[in-house]
mmCIF file of C-alpha atoms in Angstrom:
data_model
loop_
_atom_site.group_PDB
_atom_site.id
_atom_site.type_symbol
_atom_site.label_atom_id
_atom_site.label_comp_id
_atom_site.label_asym_id
_atom_site.label_seq_id
_atom_site.Cartn_x
_atom_site.Cartn_y
_atom_site.Cartn_z
ATOM 1 C CA MET A 6 120.341 -108.920 30.182
ATOM 2 C CA THR A 7 122.195 -109.817 26.991
ATOM 3 C CA GLY A 8 122.070 -112.258 24.116
ATOM 4 C CA VAL A 9 118.318 -112.128 23.501
ATOM 5 C CA GLN A 10 117.442 -114.873 21.010
ATOM 6 C CA THR A 11 114.291 -115.531 18.995
ATOM 7 C CA CYS A 12 115.222 -118.534 16.850
ATOM 8 C CA ALA A 13 113.511 -121.904 16.577
ATOM 9 C CA LEU A 14 114.322 -125.225 14.956
ATOM 10 C CA PRO A 15 114.291 -124.269 11.261
ATOM 11 C CA ILE A 16 113.059 -127.587 9.897
ATOM 12 C CA TRP A 17 109.626 -128.710 11.079
ATOM 13 C CA TYR A 18 110.232 -132.357 10.259
ATOM 14 C CA ALA A 19 113.918 -132.439 11.139
ATOM 15 C CA SER A 20 115.942 -135.629 11.052
ATOM 16 C CA PRO A 21 116.398 -137.564 14.308
ATOM 17 C CA GLU A 22 120.039 -136.489 14.312
ATOM 18 C CA ALA A 23 119.169 -132.817 13.933
ATOM 19 C CA ARG A 24 116.579 -133.023 16.675
ATOM 20 C CA ALA A 25 119.003 -134.784 19.025
ATOM 21 C CA GLU A 26 121.621 -132.110 18.362
ATOM 22 C CA TRP A 27 119.036 -129.373 18.996
ATOM 23 C CA ASP A 28 117.890 -130.977 22.253
ATOM 24 C CA GLU A 29 121.459 -131.382 23.473
ATOM 25 C CA ALA A 30 122.206 -127.715 22.734
ATOM 26 C CA ASN A 31 119.156 -126.716 24.788
ATOM 27 C CA ARG A 32 120.210 -128.949 27.682
ATOM 28 C CA ALA A 33 123.696 -127.461 27.660
ATOM 29 C CA ALA A 34 122.341 -123.904 27.515
ATOM 30 C CA ALA A 35 119.944 -124.579 30.407
ATOM 31 C CA ALA A 36 122.711 -126.124 32.513
ATOM 32 C CA ALA A 37 125.000 -123.149 31.904
ATOM 33 C CA ALA A 38 122.355 -120.468 32.469
ATOM 34 C CA LYS A 39 122.886 -118.299 35.538
ATOM 35 C CA LEU A 40 120.732 -115.518 36.884
ATOM 36 C CA PRO A 41 122.355 -112.300 38.064
ATOM 37 C CA ALA A 42 123.221 -112.020 41.750
ATOM 38 C CA TYR A 43 121.808 -109.137 43.761
ATOM 39 C CA PRO A 44 123.268 -107.621 46.939
ATOM 40 C CA ALA A 45 121.136 -108.313 49.995
ATOM 41 C CA LYS A 46 119.305 -105.383 51.521
ATOM 42 C CA LYS A 47 120.003 -104.818 55.198
ATOM 43 C CA SER A 48 117.218 -102.631 56.566
ATOM 44 C CA PRO A 49 114.802 -104.445 58.927
ATOM 45 C CA LEU A 50 111.151 -104.852 58.005
ATOM 46 C CA ARG A 51 108.616 -102.420 59.403
ATOM 47 C CA ILE A 52 105.261 -104.137 59.894
ATOM 48 C CA ALA A 53 101.942 -102.427 60.625
ATOM 49 C CA HIS A 54 98.636 -104.088 61.512
ATOM 50 C CA GLY A 55 95.475 -102.285 60.474
ATOM 51 C CA ASP A 56 91.751 -102.923 60.284
ATOM 52 C CA GLY A 57 91.625 -105.813 57.821
ATOM 53 C CA ALA A 58 95.088 -105.149 56.442
ATOM 54 C CA LEU A 59 98.719 -105.953 57.150
ATOM 55 C CA GLY A 60 101.422 -103.710 55.715
ATOM 56 C CA VAL A 61 105.148 -104.297 55.436
ATOM 57 C CA ARG A 62 107.865 -101.891 54.362
ATOM 58 C CA GLY A 63 111.508 -102.562 53.601
ATOM 59 C CA ASP A 64 114.373 -100.942 51.751
ATOM 60 C CA SER A 65 112.665 -99.397 48.650
ATOM 61 C CA PHE A 66 109.585 -101.668 48.745
ATOM 62 C CA GLU A 67 106.124 -101.731 50.328
ATOM 63 C CA ILE A 68 103.482 -104.492 50.297
ATOM 64 C CA LEU A 69 99.922 -104.285 51.605
ATOM 65 C CA PHE A 70 98.112 -107.539 52.405
ATOM 66 C CA SER A 71 94.318 -107.291 52.573
ATOM 67 C CA MET A 72 92.021 -109.694 54.396
ATOM 68 C CA PRO A 73 88.731 -108.543 52.741
ATOM 69 C CA GLU A 74 90.286 -108.589 49.234
ATOM 70 C CA GLY A 75 91.941 -111.951 49.794
ATOM 71 C CA GLY A 76 95.539 -111.159 48.864
ATOM 72 C CA PRO A 77 98.148 -108.447 48.455
ATOM 73 C CA VAL A 78 96.479 -105.390 46.932
ATOM 74 C CA SER A 79 99.630 -103.314 46.569
ATOM 75 C CA LEU A 80 103.191 -104.180 45.659
ATOM 76 C CA ARG A 81 105.412 -101.121 45.312
ATOM 77 C CA SER A 82 109.038 -101.589 44.357
ATOM 78 C CA GLY A 83 111.278 -98.625 43.690
ATOM 79 C CA GLY A 84 108.267 -96.326 44.034
ATOM 80 C CA ARG A 85 106.261 -98.074 41.259
ATOM 81 C CA GLU A 86 103.013 -99.972 41.733
ATOM 82 C CA TRP A 87 102.866 -103.442 40.147
ATOM 83 C CA LEU A 88 99.454 -104.801 41.176
ATOM 84 C CA TRP A 89 96.030 -103.752 39.955
ATOM 85 C CA ARG A 90 94.164 -106.066 42.331
ATOM 86 C CA ALA A 91 94.993 -109.061 44.514
ATOM 87 C CA PRO A 92 96.346 -112.100 42.619
ATOM 88 C CA ARG A 93 94.163 -115.200 42.460
ATOM 89 C CA PRO A 94 94.687 -118.902 41.780
ATOM 90 C CA ALA A 95 94.213 -119.584 38.062
ATOM 91 C CA TYR A 96 92.348 -122.634 36.733
ATOM 92 C CA TRP A 97 90.934 -121.603 33.364
ATOM 93 C CA ARG A 98 92.152 -120.636 29.926
ATOM 94 C CA ALA A 99 90.191 -119.356 26.954
ATOM 95 C CA PRO A 100 89.359 -122.561 25.028
ATOM 96 C CA THR A 101 91.358 -123.255 21.904
ATOM 97 C CA GLU A 102 89.630 -124.483 18.765
ATOM 98 C CA ASN A 103 90.903 -127.918 19.690
ATOM 99 C CA ASP A 104 89.553 -127.663 23.266
ATOM 100 C CA LEU A 105 86.145 -127.000 21.740
ATOM 101 C CA GLY A 106 86.450 -129.631 19.045
ATOM 102 C CA ASN A 107 87.334 -132.502 21.358
ATOM 103 C CA GLY A 108 84.798 -131.527 24.033
ATOM 104 C CA PHE A 109 87.349 -130.595 26.690
ATOM 105 C CA ALA A 110 85.946 -127.096 27.273
ATOM 106 C CA ALA A 111 82.450 -128.423 27.933
ATOM 107 C CA GLY A 112 83.659 -131.320 30.076
ATOM 108 C CA SER A 113 85.824 -129.106 32.262
ATOM 109 C CA ALA A 114 83.593 -126.003 32.266
ATOM 110 C CA VAL A 115 83.291 -126.049 36.060
ATOM 111 C CA TRP A 116 86.856 -124.716 36.190
ATOM 112 C CA SER A 117 85.686 -121.581 34.406
ATOM 113 C CA ALA A 118 83.273 -120.875 37.258
ATOM 114 C CA ALA A 119 85.879 -121.783 39.888
ATOM 115 C CA ASP A 120 88.361 -119.402 38.253
ATOM 116 C CA ARG A 121 85.907 -116.528 37.966
ATOM 117 C CA TRP A 122 84.118 -116.815 41.322
ATOM 118 C CA GLN A 123 86.524 -117.564 44.139
ATOM 119 C CA THR A 124 86.222 -117.049 47.864
ATOM 120 C CA CYS A 125 89.103 -116.412 50.209
ATOM 121 C CA GLY A 126 88.188 -118.538 53.198
ATOM 122 C CA GLY A 127 91.270 -118.157 55.347
ATOM 123 C CA PHE A 128 94.159 -115.871 56.255
ATOM 124 C CA GLU A 129 97.012 -116.842 58.559
ATOM 125 C CA VAL A 130 100.232 -115.150 59.628
ATOM 126 C CA LEU A 131 102.901 -117.872 59.621
ATOM 127 C CA ALA A 132 105.939 -115.823 60.689
ATOM 128 C CA GLU A 133 106.484 -112.219 61.706
ATOM 129 C CA ASN A 134 109.696 -110.537 62.780
ATOM 130 C CA GLU A 135 112.085 -107.825 61.568
ATOM 131 C CA ARG A 136 113.570 -110.109 58.893
ATOM 132 C CA ILE A 137 110.627 -112.230 57.686
ATOM 133 C CA LEU A 138 106.890 -111.821 57.207
ATOM 134 C CA SER A 139 105.019 -114.869 55.909
ATOM 135 C CA VAL A 140 101.251 -115.108 55.357
ATOM 136 C CA ARG A 141 98.965 -117.679 53.775
ATOM 137 C CA TYR A 142 95.626 -117.260 52.015
ATOM 138 C CA THR A 143 93.244 -120.174 51.421
ATOM 139 C CA TYR A 144 90.789 -120.097 48.510
ATOM 140 C CA THR A 145 87.651 -122.067 47.761
ATOM 141 C CA ALA A 146 84.919 -121.815 45.107
ATOM 142 C CA PRO A 147 81.167 -122.415 45.509
ATOM 143 C CA ALA A 148 81.022 -123.997 42.055
ATOM 144 C CA LEU A 149 83.275 -126.868 43.166
ATOM 145 C CA PRO A 150 82.644 -127.999 46.760
ATOM 146 C CA GLY A 151 85.809 -129.176 48.476
ATOM 147 C CA LEU A 152 88.118 -127.130 46.265
ATOM 148 C CA ARG A 153 91.114 -125.718 48.115
ATOM 149 C CA ALA A 154 94.126 -123.750 46.983
ATOM 150 C CA ASP A 155 96.679 -122.039 49.212
ATOM 151 C CA VAL A 156 98.889 -119.111 48.284
ATOM 152 C CA THR A 157 101.770 -118.338 50.645
ATOM 153 C CA TYR A 158 103.634 -115.034 50.476
ATOM 154 C CA THR A 159 106.938 -114.546 52.303
ATOM 155 C CA VAL A 160 108.640 -111.138 52.452
ATOM 156 C CA ASP A 161 112.365 -111.226 53.226
ATOM 157 C CA ALA A 162 114.100 -108.054 54.402
ATOM 158 C CA ALA A 163 116.990 -108.967 52.083
ATOM 159 C CA GLY A 164 114.751 -107.908 49.188
ATOM 160 C CA TRP A 165 112.885 -111.038 48.112
ATOM 161 C CA PHE A 166 109.170 -111.728 47.884
ATOM 162 C CA ASP A 167 108.608 -115.495 47.718
ATOM 163 C CA VAL A 168 105.315 -116.830 46.350
ATOM 164 C CA THR A 169 104.018 -120.418 46.448
ATOM 165 C CA ALA A 170 100.622 -121.477 45.081
ATOM 166 C CA GLN A 171 99.340 -124.973 45.856
ATOM 167 C CA TYR A 172 96.320 -126.819 44.508
ATOM 168 C CA PHE A 173 95.083 -129.814 46.502
ATOM 169 C CA GLY A 174 93.783 -132.519 44.183
ATOM 170 C CA ARG A 175 90.766 -134.718 44.678
ATOM 171 C CA ALA A 176 89.578 -137.769 42.765
ATOM 172 C CA GLY A 177 86.600 -137.395 40.466
ATOM 173 C CA ARG A 178 87.221 -133.856 39.283
ATOM 174 C CA PRO A 179 87.379 -133.053 35.554
ATOM 175 C CA GLU A 180 90.795 -132.372 34.067
ATOM 176 C CA LEU A 181 92.305 -128.951 34.597
ATOM 177 C CA PRO A 182 93.126 -126.516 31.799
ATOM 178 C CA LEU A 183 95.952 -125.188 34.016
ATOM 179 C CA PHE A 184 96.876 -124.271 37.559
ATOM 180 C CA GLY A 185 98.887 -121.285 38.673
ATOM 181 C CA LEU A 186 98.629 -117.730 39.945
ATOM 182 C CA ARG A 187 97.272 -114.814 37.924
ATOM 183 C CA PHE A 188 97.678 -111.081 38.467
ATOM 184 C CA GLU A 189 97.249 -107.907 36.442
ATOM 185 C CA THR A 190 99.473 -104.862 36.199
ATOM 186 C CA PRO A 191 97.929 -101.392 36.613
ATOM 187 C CA GLU A 192 98.869 -100.429 33.045
ATOM 188 C CA PRO A 193 100.049 -102.321 29.943
ATOM 189 C CA LEU A 194 103.634 -103.517 30.066
ATOM 190 C CA GLU A 195 106.041 -102.354 27.402
ATOM 191 C CA SER A 196 107.712 -105.777 27.094
ATOM 192 C CA VAL A 197 108.554 -109.021 28.849
ATOM 193 C CA HIS A 198 111.947 -110.767 28.808
ATOM 194 C CA TRP A 199 112.276 -114.390 29.836
ATOM 195 C CA LEU A 200 114.881 -117.103 30.286
ATOM 196 C CA GLY A 201 113.423 -120.238 28.770
ATOM 197 C CA LEU A 202 112.311 -121.533 25.396
ATOM 198 C CA SER A 203 111.767 -119.181 22.469
ATOM 199 C CA GLY A 204 108.395 -118.485 20.906
ATOM 200 C CA GLU A 205 104.962 -119.706 21.965
ATOM 201 C CA THR A 206 105.400 -123.118 23.585
ATOM 202 C CA TYR A 207 103.116 -125.630 25.308
ATOM 203 C CA PRO A 208 103.976 -128.943 26.991
ATOM 204 C CA ASP A 209 103.264 -130.825 23.730
ATOM 205 C CA ARG A 210 104.479 -128.048 21.426
ATOM 206 C CA LYS A 211 107.942 -126.990 22.574
ATOM 207 C CA LYS A 212 110.572 -129.084 20.796
ATOM 208 C CA GLY A 213 111.369 -126.298 18.336
ATOM 209 C CA GLY A 214 112.128 -123.734 21.034
ATOM 210 C CA ARG A 215 115.661 -122.506 21.688
ATOM 211 C CA PHE A 216 116.709 -122.054 25.319
ATOM 212 C CA GLY A 217 117.993 -118.597 26.200
ATOM 213 C CA TRP A 218 116.842 -115.053 26.886
ATOM 214 C CA HIS A 219 113.956 -113.873 24.698
ATOM 215 C CA CYS A 220 111.633 -110.881 24.620
ATOM 216 C CA GLU A 221 108.264 -109.827 23.233
ATOM 217 C CA VAL A 222 105.607 -107.144 23.530
ATOM 218 C CA PRO A 223 102.466 -108.518 25.248
ATOM 219 C CA GLN A 224 100.021 -109.034 22.381
ATOM 220 C CA LEU A 225 97.778 -111.591 20.698
ATOM 221 C CA PRO A 226 98.864 -113.680 17.715
ATOM 222 C CA ALA A 227 96.942 -112.978 14.515
ATOM 223 C CA TYR A 228 94.333 -115.673 15.148
ATOM 224 C CA LEU A 229 90.945 -115.109 13.507
ATOM 225 C CA VAL A 230 89.219 -116.180 16.733
ATOM 226 C CA PRO A 231 90.697 -115.071 20.107
ATOM 227 C CA GLN A 232 91.666 -118.040 22.251
ATOM 228 C CA GLU A 233 94.342 -119.355 24.601
ATOM 229 C CA CYS A 234 97.771 -118.250 23.412
ATOM 230 C CA GLY A 235 101.138 -116.858 24.452
ATOM 231 C CA CYS A 236 102.362 -119.602 26.784
ATOM 232 C CA HIS A 237 106.107 -119.968 27.418
ATOM 233 C CA THR A 238 107.132 -123.265 29.038
ATOM 234 C CA ASP A 239 110.306 -124.278 30.894
ATOM 235 C CA THR A 240 110.854 -120.727 32.119
ATOM 236 C CA ARG A 241 113.530 -119.995 34.722
ATOM 237 C CA ALA A 242 112.868 -116.255 35.040
ATOM 238 C CA VAL A 243 110.725 -113.510 33.547
ATOM 239 C CA SER A 244 111.309 -109.765 33.753
ATOM 240 C CA LEU A 245 108.359 -107.394 33.378
ATOM 241 C CA HIS A 246 109.225 -104.031 31.817
ATOM 242 C CA ARG A 247 107.138 -100.891 32.246
ATOM 243 C CA ARG A 248 107.072 -97.979 29.864
ATOM 244 C CA ASP A 249 108.871 -95.777 32.393
ATOM 245 C CA GLY A 250 111.840 -98.153 32.471
ATOM 246 C CA ALA A 251 111.027 -99.912 35.760
ATOM 247 C CA THR A 252 111.343 -103.703 35.882
ATOM 248 C CA LEU A 253 110.129 -106.502 38.124
ATOM 249 C CA THR A 254 111.772 -109.935 37.914
ATOM 250 C CA LEU A 255 110.198 -113.281 38.837
ATOM 251 C CA GLU A 256 112.530 -116.267 39.258
ATOM 252 C CA ALA A 257 111.538 -119.919 39.599
ATOM 253 C CA THR A 258 112.494 -121.362 42.990
ATOM 254 C CA GLY A 259 111.328 -124.903 42.315
ATOM 255 C CA LYS A 260 110.968 -126.465 38.898
ATOM 256 C CA PRO A 261 110.710 -124.123 35.876
ATOM 257 C CA PHE A 262 107.247 -122.664 35.316
ATOM 258 C CA ALA A 263 105.090 -121.792 32.333
ATOM 259 C CA PHE A 264 103.871 -118.227 31.980
ATOM 260 C CA SER A 265 101.973 -115.879 29.720
ATOM 261 C CA ALA A 266 101.688 -112.087 29.626
ATOM 262 C CA LEU A 267 98.661 -111.025 27.588
ATOM 263 C CA PRO A 268 96.562 -107.864 27.154
ATOM 264 C CA TYR A 269 93.348 -109.680 28.150
ATOM 265 C CA THR A 270 91.876 -112.068 30.691
ATOM 266 C CA PRO A 271 90.724 -115.545 29.625
ATOM 267 C CA GLN A 272 87.130 -114.383 30.034
ATOM 268 C CA GLN A 273 87.656 -111.446 27.658
ATOM 269 C CA LEU A 274 89.268 -113.693 25.050
ATOM 270 C CA GLU A 275 86.525 -116.293 25.336
ATOM 271 C CA ALA A 276 83.751 -113.716 24.967
ATOM 272 C CA ALA A 277 85.126 -112.277 21.713
ATOM 273 C CA ALA A 278 84.193 -113.987 18.458
ATOM 274 C CA HIS A 279 86.717 -111.877 16.508
ATOM 275 C CA ARG A 280 89.747 -109.734 17.344
ATOM 276 C CA GLU A 281 87.953 -106.468 16.617
ATOM 277 C CA GLU A 282 85.497 -107.188 19.435
ATOM 278 C CA LEU A 283 88.258 -106.941 22.039
ATOM 279 C CA PRO A 284 88.610 -103.623 23.912
ATOM 280 C CA GLN A 285 91.671 -101.407 23.936
ATOM 281 C CA PRO A 286 94.196 -102.989 26.368
ATOM 282 C CA VAL A 287 94.440 -101.222 29.713
ATOM 283 C CA ARG A 288 96.475 -103.792 31.686
ATOM 284 C CA THR A 289 98.702 -106.833 31.210
ATOM 285 C CA VAL A 290 97.476 -110.173 32.566
ATOM 286 C CA VAL A 291 100.354 -112.306 33.882
ATOM 287 C CA THR A 292 99.757 -115.997 34.627
ATOM 288 C CA VAL A 293 102.466 -118.160 36.229
ATOM 289 C CA CYS A 294 101.638 -121.873 35.978
ATOM 290 C CA GLY A 295 102.756 -125.054 37.658
ATOM 291 C CA ALA A 296 100.613 -127.129 35.283
ATOM 292 C CA MET A 297 99.386 -126.427 31.752
ATOM 293 C CA ARG A 298 97.368 -128.710 29.501
ATOM 294 C CA GLY A 299 98.769 -129.301 26.030
ATOM 295 C CA VAL A 300 96.988 -128.066 22.926
ATOM 296 C CA GLY A 301 96.710 -131.341 20.978
ATOM 297 C CA GLY A 302 95.472 -131.228 17.388
ATOM 298 C CA ILE A 303 97.828 -134.000 16.342
ATOM 299 C CA ASP A 304 95.891 -135.176 13.299
ATOM 300 C CA SER A 305 93.030 -132.654 13.165
ATOM 301 C CA TRP A 306 91.410 -129.939 15.249
ATOM 302 C CA GLY A 307 89.445 -132.249 17.466
ATOM 303 C CA ALA A 308 92.049 -134.833 18.438
ATOM 304 C CA ASP A 309 92.539 -135.106 22.185
ATOM 305 C CA VAL A 310 95.751 -134.128 23.895
ATOM 306 C CA GLU A 311 98.078 -137.066 24.499
ATOM 307 C CA PRO A 312 97.763 -138.430 28.073
ATOM 308 C CA ALA A 313 101.232 -137.230 29.109
ATOM 309 C CA TYR A 314 100.154 -133.627 28.517
ATOM 310 C CA HIS A 315 96.908 -133.613 30.519
ATOM 311 C CA ALA A 316 96.701 -131.572 33.744
ATOM 312 C CA ASP A 317 95.477 -134.062 36.348
ATOM 313 C CA ALA A 318 93.018 -132.543 38.842
ATOM 314 C CA ASN A 319 93.474 -135.551 41.142
ATOM 315 C CA GLU A 320 97.061 -134.593 41.983
ATOM 316 C CA LYS A 321 98.623 -131.873 44.103
ATOM 317 C CA ILE A 322 100.148 -129.096 41.979
ATOM 318 C CA THR A 323 102.620 -126.479 43.184
ATOM 319 C CA VAL A 324 104.261 -123.479 41.552
ATOM 320 C CA SER A 325 106.887 -121.389 43.351
ATOM 321 C CA PHE A 326 108.760 -118.272 42.378
ATOM 322 C CA ARG A 327 110.421 -115.270 43.962
ATOM 323 C CA ILE A 328 110.212 -111.635 43.064
ATOM 324 C CA ARG A 329 113.190 -109.339 43.415
ATOM 325 C CA ILE A 330 111.873 -106.257 45.225
#
């Protein structure tokens, strides 16, 4: 990975000509961007059925799918473990000052309960042979009757782990803060590198970002009050780096995704009134999103997000990516 950039549009209120030139440079960079090619692994999959578990092993990787835990509880690549617990669909973010000021957090609070208290109501094996293993988990939440989200995992013997999370919309639900898939690493990551826009970006706050490879240490900005932060939109790939030098790369397989890699869960951030109330980080929380609400605050902290940047709970939302294992 070379050419890591961290620049942004230097003039906040740039001229229309400067902004057009900046946008065109980003479009050209995105069109030219290519991810590295990897040689396909050739060993067949070895699959084992257990009591409430399904294990698969390939060339230098092992994955354990759990029925009681509702997802994969172990992902080992190159001998390193990457999962603390099973990933879950993500619906909630720690409210920003603007979310609180315009009443969004209160109006959409049911998503906090749906995010925190989920039930895995279904497990299905979709394909199983020496080259492919595909399984699907279905999630519901008692706080929101009728809620359904599916997460499909497909292991390819060639060395890919494909992940697709789908939310099924329904009319009458309050707007979503976000939708995606969230997991935690067993220990804090040393850094994350991503191919996308530089800096912290949101759907309505991304015009100053420069497209390219960028990197950061998972941390919180110096906000007085902990809140939602650290989102990176229009991401093509993200590489997670451990302290021992191991890496795990996630690549978008559909449209680019938004992601964050933070030392805390949304619930931990929301519960802290000040930074010093947060505990010492023990993991990194990675959220990969197919939809993210904007942050608003156009004329004051309290202005609603513009309609184009709302996350509509009535619509179907999908996020897909693959992990090189």
